[in-house]
Coordinates of C-alpha atoms in Angstrom, one line a residue:
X426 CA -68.5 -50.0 83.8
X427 CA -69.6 -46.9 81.6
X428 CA -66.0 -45.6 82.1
X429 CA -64.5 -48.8 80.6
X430 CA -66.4 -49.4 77.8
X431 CA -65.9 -45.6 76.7
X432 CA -62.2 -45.6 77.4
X433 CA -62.1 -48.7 74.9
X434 CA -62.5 -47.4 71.8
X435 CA -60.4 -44.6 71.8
X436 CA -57.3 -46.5 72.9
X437 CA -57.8 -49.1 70.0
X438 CA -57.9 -46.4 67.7
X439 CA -55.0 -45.1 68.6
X440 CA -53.3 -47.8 69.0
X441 CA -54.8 -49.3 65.8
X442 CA -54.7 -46.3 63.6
X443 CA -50.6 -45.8 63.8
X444 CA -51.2 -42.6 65.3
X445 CA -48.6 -43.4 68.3
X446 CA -46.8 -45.6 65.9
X447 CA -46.2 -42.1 63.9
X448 CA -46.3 -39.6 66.9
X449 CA -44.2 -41.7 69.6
X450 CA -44.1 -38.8 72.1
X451 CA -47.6 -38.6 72.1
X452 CA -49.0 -39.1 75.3
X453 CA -52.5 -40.4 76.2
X454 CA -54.7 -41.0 80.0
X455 CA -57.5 -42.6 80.1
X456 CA -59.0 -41.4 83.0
X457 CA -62.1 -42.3 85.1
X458 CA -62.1 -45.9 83.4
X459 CA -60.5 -48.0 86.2
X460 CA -57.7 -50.7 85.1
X461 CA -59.3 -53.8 85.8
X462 CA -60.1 -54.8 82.4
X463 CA -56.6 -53.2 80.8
X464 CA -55.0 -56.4 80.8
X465 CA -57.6 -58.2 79.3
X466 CA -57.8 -55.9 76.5
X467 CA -54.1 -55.2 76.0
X468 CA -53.8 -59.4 75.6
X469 CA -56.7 -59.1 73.1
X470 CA -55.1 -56.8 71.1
X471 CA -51.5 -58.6 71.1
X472 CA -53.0 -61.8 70.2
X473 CA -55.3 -60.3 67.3
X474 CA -52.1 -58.9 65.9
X475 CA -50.0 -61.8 66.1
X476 CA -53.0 -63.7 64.1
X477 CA -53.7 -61.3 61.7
X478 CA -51.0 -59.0 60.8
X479 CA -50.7 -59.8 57.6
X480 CA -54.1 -57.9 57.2
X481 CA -53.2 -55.0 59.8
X482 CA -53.3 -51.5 57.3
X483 CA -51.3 -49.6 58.8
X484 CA -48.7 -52.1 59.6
X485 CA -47.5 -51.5 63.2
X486 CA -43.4 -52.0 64.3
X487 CA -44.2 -53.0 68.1
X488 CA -47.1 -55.4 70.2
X489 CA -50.0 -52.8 70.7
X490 CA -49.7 -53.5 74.5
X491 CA -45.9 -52.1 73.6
X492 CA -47.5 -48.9 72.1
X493 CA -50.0 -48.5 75.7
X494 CA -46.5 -49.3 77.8
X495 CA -44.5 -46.9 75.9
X496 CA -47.7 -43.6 75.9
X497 CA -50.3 -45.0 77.9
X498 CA -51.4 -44.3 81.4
X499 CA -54.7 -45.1 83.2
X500 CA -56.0 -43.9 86.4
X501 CA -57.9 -45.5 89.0
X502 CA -59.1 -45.5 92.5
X503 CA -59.7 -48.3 94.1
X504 CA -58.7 -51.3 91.4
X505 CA -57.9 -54.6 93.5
X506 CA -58.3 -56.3 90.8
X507 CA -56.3 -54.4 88.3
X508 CA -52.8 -54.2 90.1
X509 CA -52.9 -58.1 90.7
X510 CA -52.1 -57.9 86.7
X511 CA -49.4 -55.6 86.6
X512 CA -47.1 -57.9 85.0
X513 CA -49.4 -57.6 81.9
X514 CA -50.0 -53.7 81.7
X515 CA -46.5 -52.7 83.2
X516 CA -46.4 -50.4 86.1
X517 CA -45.3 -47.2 84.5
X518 CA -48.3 -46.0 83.4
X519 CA -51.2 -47.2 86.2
X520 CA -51.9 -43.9 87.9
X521 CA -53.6 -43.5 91.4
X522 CA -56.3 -41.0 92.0
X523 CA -58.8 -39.7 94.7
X524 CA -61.3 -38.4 91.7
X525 CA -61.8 -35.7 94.1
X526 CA -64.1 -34.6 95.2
X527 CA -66.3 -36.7 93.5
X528 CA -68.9 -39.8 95.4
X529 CA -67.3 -42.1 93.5
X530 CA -64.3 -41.2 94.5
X531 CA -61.9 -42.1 97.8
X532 CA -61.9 -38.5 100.2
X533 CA -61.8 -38.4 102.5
X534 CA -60.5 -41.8 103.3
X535 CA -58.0 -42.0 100.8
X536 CA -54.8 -42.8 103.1
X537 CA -57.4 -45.7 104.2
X538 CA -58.2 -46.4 100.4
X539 CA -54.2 -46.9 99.8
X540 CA -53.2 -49.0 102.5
X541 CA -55.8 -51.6 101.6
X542 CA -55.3 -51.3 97.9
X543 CA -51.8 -51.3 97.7
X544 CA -51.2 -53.8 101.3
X545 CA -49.0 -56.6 98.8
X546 CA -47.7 -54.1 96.6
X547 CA -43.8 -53.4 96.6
X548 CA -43.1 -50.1 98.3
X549 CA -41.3 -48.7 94.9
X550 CA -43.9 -49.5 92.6
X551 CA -46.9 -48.1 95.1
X552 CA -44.9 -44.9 95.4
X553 CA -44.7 -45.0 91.3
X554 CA -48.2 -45.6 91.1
X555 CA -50.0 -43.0 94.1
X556 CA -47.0 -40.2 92.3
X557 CA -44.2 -41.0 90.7
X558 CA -45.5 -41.9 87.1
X559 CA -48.3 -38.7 86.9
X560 CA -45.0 -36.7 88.2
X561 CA -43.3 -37.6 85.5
X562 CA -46.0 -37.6 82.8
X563 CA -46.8 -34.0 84.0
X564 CA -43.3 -33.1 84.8
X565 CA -44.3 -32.6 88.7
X566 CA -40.7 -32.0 90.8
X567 CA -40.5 -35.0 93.1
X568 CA -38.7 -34.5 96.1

């Protein structure tokens, strides 16, 4: 929960400042925050906006969920809870990790962790999420 609640802030801000408004290929992770409450807060922040943009300084051009799709990423390890809402954060930037070699983390059961996590996920978007989106953030060949 500490994760979370510190990986808050900083994504408003950015989001809310117009820095990725201004900079869009800046890149932000939020990392060691799980994804279970991104939804939620990416909802918050759309329906805030449409309420009150008229008061918004700087004005933003997109949804701030648009401005997370477009530059954000979050990684997780064991988020049930937070791929069941993938329609709401997008799939593109939810990236799997073992947090190795952290105890909090999934070694060494991690090819245990994935099949339970991911059992009702579509094939494409669990190979996206365990490697294809930090390959392509990072620039990682994938073969």
């Amino acid at each position: 929960v500490l994760g979370m609640s510190k990986a808050m802030y900083p994504m408003v801000q950015l989001i809310g400042s117009g820095a990725l408004q201004h900079h869009p290929n800046l890149k932000f992770v939020l990392v060691e925050s799980g994804i279970g409450w991104l939804a939620w807060l990416l909802t918050q922040m759309d329906d805030n906006h449409h309420k009150r943009h008229m008061w918004e300084s700087p004005r933003l051009d997109l949804l701030p969920s648009e401005y997370f799709k477009r530059q954000g990423y979050a990684t997780f390890a064991d988020a049930i809870v937070g791929l069941m809402v993938r329609e709401v954060t997008g799939v593109e930037c939810l990236l799997w990790g073992s947090d190795y070699p952290h105890d909090e983390g999934t070694f060494p059961n991690s090819r245990e962790v994935i099949e339970r996590t991911f059992i009702d996920i579509p094939e494409d978007e669990k190979r996206k999420i365990v490697g294809g989106n930090a390959a392509r953030l990072y620039g990682f060949p994938m073969d």
